[in-house]
Each structure stands twice: as C-alpha cells, then as structure tokens.
C-alpha cells in the first residue's frame, strides 16, 4: 500500500469517528436518545471522571446508556457550539472541546457548560467516552447536588 493510500484511509477513518461525535451532539440536542444509543458499540462505556458525589462513575452497554440518558431531553434544552477537534495519532480517537448553551427545563436556570471529551471509536461506533465537564454548572442549573445526581430519573 502506498503512503498516499494509507493517508487517504486514515482520513476516511478519522472523518467517520468525528462524524459519530457530531451525530452524538446532534442527537442529544435534538432529544433523539434512541438514535444517540445507536451510535454506540453494544458494550460501549461512558465515564464521568468529574461527577459529584453520588453521581455514577460510568455506564456500560446500550441498555444502561439508554436508561441513563432517556430523560435528558425532558430536563435539559441545549445547543452545542464551538466544536473543535484535536488531531490524534489514532484516527479512531476523537478529542473534542465544545460548549453547551441551554437551560434546565424545570428551574429555567442556565446550563452553559464547557466540555472536553475523549472518545474512542471502532468502525464508526463509540466504544468508550470520557466526559470531562464541570459538575458545578449542572448543580447550579438543576438547583442542588441531589437533583444533579437524580437528573436521569
């Protein structure tokens, strides 16, 4: 295989991984959690390194991911903005910075968040997603730590 062919293959793989990430943002902001879950590999893992006490550290598998996120659109109205990808050696690894502009539907409080996400993909599906976000923004939006921990109910 020539270097030019390898370079083109890497571009295709990278674009597929980045498109999965773009679709992730589109489906969350659009409230389509079933389509969002379809972006995941069957045993995909979502991790929350900065969650507040009582918040889950991780969710694993499509069923857990759906259960966790199914009520997100009921609680939050968000638009994701300022998406910036950082290139990595591995074209299936996505490192992204972005923001959300929105509100918590029940309180009306703003939900304006800054994120850094590290997302592993395989064949265009998300296999592992590490979600780095500021839990204080979520707590202020929903009103309390307990409500932030229970947002998926």
mmCIF file of C-alpha atoms in Angstrom:
data_model
loop_
_atom_site.group_PDB
_atom_site.id
_atom_site.type_symbol
_atom_site.label_atom_id
_atom_site.label_comp_id
_atom_site.label_asym_id
_atom_site.label_seq_id
_atom_site.Cartn_x
_atom_site.Cartn_y
_atom_site.Cartn_z
ATOM 1 C CA UNK A 1 0.000 0.000 0.000
ATOM 2 C CA UNK A 2 1.391 3.410 -0.901
ATOM 3 C CA UNK A 3 1.758 6.264 1.571
ATOM 4 C CA UNK A 4 -0.894 8.207 -0.324
ATOM 5 C CA UNK A 5 -3.377 5.316 0.010
ATOM 6 C CA UNK A 6 -2.588 4.981 3.727
ATOM 7 C CA UNK A 7 -3.062 8.721 4.209
ATOM 8 C CA UNK A 8 -6.439 8.602 2.444
ATOM 9 C CA UNK A 9 -7.529 5.615 4.558
ATOM 10 C CA UNK A 10 -6.561 7.463 7.769
ATOM 11 C CA UNK A 11 -8.604 10.491 6.620
ATOM 12 C CA UNK A 12 -11.644 8.298 5.990
ATOM 13 C CA UNK A 13 -11.368 6.608 9.398
ATOM 14 C CA UNK A 14 -10.869 9.956 11.172
ATOM 15 C CA UNK A 15 -13.837 11.534 9.405
ATOM 16 C CA UNK A 16 -16.049 8.555 10.340
ATOM 17 C CA UNK A 17 -15.007 8.899 14.017
ATOM 18 C CA UNK A 18 -15.576 12.666 14.007
ATOM 19 C CA UNK A 19 -18.951 12.230 12.314
ATOM 20 C CA UNK A 20 -20.016 9.824 15.051
ATOM 21 C CA UNK A 21 -19.143 12.573 17.539
ATOM 22 C CA UNK A 22 -21.042 15.229 15.573
ATOM 23 C CA UNK A 23 -24.056 12.890 15.465
ATOM 24 C CA UNK A 24 -23.756 12.389 19.229
ATOM 25 C CA UNK A 25 -24.138 16.141 19.745
ATOM 26 C CA UNK A 26 -26.943 16.402 17.175
ATOM 27 C CA UNK A 27 -28.995 13.601 18.722
ATOM 28 C CA UNK A 28 -28.561 14.885 22.286
ATOM 29 C CA UNK A 29 -29.529 18.441 21.404
ATOM 30 C CA UNK A 30 -32.421 17.135 19.288
ATOM 31 C CA UNK A 31 -33.648 14.860 22.079
ATOM 32 C CA UNK A 32 -33.375 11.661 19.994
ATOM 33 C CA UNK A 33 -31.942 9.304 22.604
ATOM 34 C CA UNK A 34 -32.709 6.149 20.600
ATOM 35 C CA UNK A 35 -30.613 7.466 17.701
ATOM 36 C CA UNK A 36 -27.954 8.526 20.219
ATOM 37 C CA UNK A 37 -27.734 4.979 21.633
ATOM 38 C CA UNK A 38 -27.418 3.597 18.089
ATOM 39 C CA UNK A 39 -24.080 5.449 17.828
ATOM 40 C CA UNK A 40 -22.618 3.145 20.487
ATOM 41 C CA UNK A 41 -20.968 -0.250 20.233
ATOM 42 C CA UNK A 42 -23.047 -2.856 22.103
ATOM 43 C CA UNK A 43 -20.815 -2.790 25.219
ATOM 44 C CA UNK A 44 -19.788 0.865 24.967
ATOM 45 C CA UNK A 45 -18.702 2.650 28.140
ATOM 46 C CA UNK A 46 -19.360 6.242 29.201
ATOM 47 C CA UNK A 47 -17.236 7.549 32.073
ATOM 48 C CA UNK A 48 -17.700 10.653 34.222
ATOM 49 C CA UNK A 49 -14.380 11.476 35.940
ATOM 50 C CA UNK A 50 -15.678 14.742 37.449
ATOM 51 C CA UNK A 51 -19.176 13.734 38.576
ATOM 52 C CA UNK A 52 -20.276 14.950 42.013
ATOM 53 C CA UNK A 53 -20.570 12.549 44.958
ATOM 54 C CA UNK A 54 -23.353 10.078 44.257
ATOM 55 C CA UNK A 55 -23.138 10.596 40.502
ATOM 56 C CA UNK A 56 -22.328 7.420 38.556
ATOM 57 C CA UNK A 57 -18.676 6.875 37.597
ATOM 58 C CA UNK A 58 -19.658 5.030 34.431
ATOM 59 C CA UNK A 59 -22.423 3.470 32.418
ATOM 60 C CA UNK A 60 -21.805 0.393 30.301
ATOM 61 C CA UNK A 61 -23.781 -1.146 27.449
ATOM 62 C CA UNK A 62 -26.581 0.223 25.321
ATOM 63 C CA UNK A 63 -29.322 -0.626 27.834
ATOM 64 C CA UNK A 64 -27.604 1.246 30.704
ATOM 65 C CA UNK A 65 -26.769 4.170 28.421
ATOM 66 C CA UNK A 66 -30.386 4.444 27.287
ATOM 67 C CA UNK A 67 -31.738 4.190 30.844
ATOM 68 C CA UNK A 68 -29.326 6.881 31.973
ATOM 69 C CA UNK A 69 -29.951 9.337 29.120
ATOM 70 C CA UNK A 70 -33.594 8.733 28.198
ATOM 71 C CA UNK A 71 -34.857 11.669 30.281
ATOM 72 C CA UNK A 72 -32.093 14.104 29.302
ATOM 73 C CA UNK A 73 -34.388 15.928 26.806
ATOM 74 C CA UNK A 74 -37.096 16.210 29.481
ATOM 75 C CA UNK A 75 -34.678 18.016 31.803
ATOM 76 C CA UNK A 76 -32.332 19.962 29.519
ATOM 77 C CA UNK A 77 -32.682 22.119 26.442
ATOM 78 C CA UNK A 78 -29.217 22.545 24.937
ATOM 79 C CA UNK A 79 -27.421 23.620 21.823
ATOM 80 C CA UNK A 80 -23.810 22.539 21.381
ATOM 81 C CA UNK A 81 -21.441 25.130 19.957
ATOM 82 C CA UNK A 82 -17.802 25.890 19.231
ATOM 83 C CA UNK A 83 -16.855 22.298 18.383
ATOM 84 C CA UNK A 84 -13.131 21.902 17.908
ATOM 85 C CA UNK A 85 -11.379 18.604 17.205
ATOM 86 C CA UNK A 86 -7.779 17.961 18.209
ATOM 87 C CA UNK A 87 -5.998 15.573 15.876
ATOM 88 C CA UNK A 88 -4.542 12.425 17.364
ATOM 89 C CA UNK A 89 -2.209 9.761 16.055
ATOM 90 C CA UNK A 90 -5.014 7.189 16.244
ATOM 91 C CA UNK A 91 -7.671 8.258 13.699
ATOM 92 C CA UNK A 92 -10.402 6.428 15.667
ATOM 93 C CA UNK A 93 -9.713 8.544 18.772
ATOM 94 C CA UNK A 94 -11.636 11.804 18.984
ATOM 95 C CA UNK A 95 -10.576 14.582 21.329
ATOM 96 C CA UNK A 96 -13.067 17.427 21.232
ATOM 97 C CA UNK A 97 -13.689 20.705 23.009
ATOM 98 C CA UNK A 98 -17.125 22.285 22.816
ATOM 99 C CA UNK A 99 -19.705 24.275 24.737
ATOM 100 C CA UNK A 100 -23.370 23.982 25.508
ATOM 101 C CA UNK A 101 -25.791 26.840 25.712
ATOM 102 C CA UNK A 102 -29.101 25.977 27.251
ATOM 103 C CA UNK A 103 -31.237 25.681 30.322
ATOM 104 C CA UNK A 104 -32.715 23.243 32.780
ATOM 105 C CA UNK A 105 -36.374 22.973 31.797
ATOM 106 C CA UNK A 106 -37.821 22.762 35.317
ATOM 107 C CA UNK A 107 -35.804 25.512 37.013
ATOM 108 C CA UNK A 108 -35.231 27.708 33.980
ATOM 109 C CA UNK A 109 -31.636 28.133 35.173
ATOM 110 C CA UNK A 110 -28.943 28.339 32.502
ATOM 111 C CA UNK A 111 -26.944 25.291 31.545
ATOM 112 C CA UNK A 112 -23.920 26.786 29.848
ATOM 113 C CA UNK A 113 -21.183 24.195 30.019
ATOM 114 C CA UNK A 114 -17.661 23.733 28.675
ATOM 115 C CA UNK A 115 -16.658 20.193 27.767
ATOM 116 C CA UNK A 116 -13.608 18.227 26.809
ATOM 117 C CA UNK A 117 -14.415 14.757 25.540
ATOM 118 C CA UNK A 118 -12.072 11.883 24.814
ATOM 119 C CA UNK A 119 -13.891 9.344 22.677
ATOM 120 C CA UNK A 120 -12.683 6.018 21.362
ATOM 121 C CA UNK A 121 -14.447 4.613 18.316
ATOM 122 C CA UNK A 122 -14.252 1.461 16.263
ATOM 123 C CA UNK A 123 -15.734 1.252 12.775
ATOM 124 C CA UNK A 124 -17.678 4.463 13.389
ATOM 125 C CA UNK A 125 -19.246 3.378 16.682
ATOM 126 C CA UNK A 126 -18.429 4.818 20.099
ATOM 127 C CA UNK A 127 -16.682 2.267 22.318
ATOM 128 C CA UNK A 128 -15.553 4.484 25.206
ATOM 129 C CA UNK A 129 -16.481 8.075 26.026
ATOM 130 C CA UNK A 130 -14.781 10.021 28.814
ATOM 131 C CA UNK A 131 -16.908 13.075 29.553
ATOM 132 C CA UNK A 132 -14.998 15.922 31.217
ATOM 133 C CA UNK A 133 -17.425 18.627 32.335
ATOM 134 C CA UNK A 134 -17.905 20.945 35.286
ATOM 135 C CA UNK A 135 -20.399 19.437 37.744
ATOM 136 C CA UNK A 136 -20.861 22.838 39.435
ATOM 137 C CA UNK A 137 -22.601 24.112 36.288
ATOM 138 C CA UNK A 138 -25.033 21.177 36.417
ATOM 139 C CA UNK A 139 -25.649 21.628 40.147
ATOM 140 C CA UNK A 140 -26.391 25.334 39.710
ATOM 141 C CA UNK A 141 -28.669 24.594 36.761
ATOM 142 C CA UNK A 142 -30.817 21.978 38.494
ATOM 143 C CA UNK A 143 -30.683 23.611 41.928
ATOM 144 C CA UNK A 144 -28.871 21.122 44.180
ATOM 145 C CA UNK A 145 -26.362 18.277 44.251
ATOM 146 C CA UNK A 146 -29.139 15.763 44.942
ATOM 147 C CA UNK A 147 -31.114 16.936 41.912
ATOM 148 C CA UNK A 148 -27.986 16.797 39.742
ATOM 149 C CA UNK A 149 -27.377 13.207 40.818
ATOM 150 C CA UNK A 150 -31.015 12.295 40.066
ATOM 151 C CA UNK A 151 -31.262 14.066 36.677
ATOM 152 C CA UNK A 152 -31.694 10.814 34.751
ATOM 153 C CA UNK A 153 -34.828 9.832 36.677
#
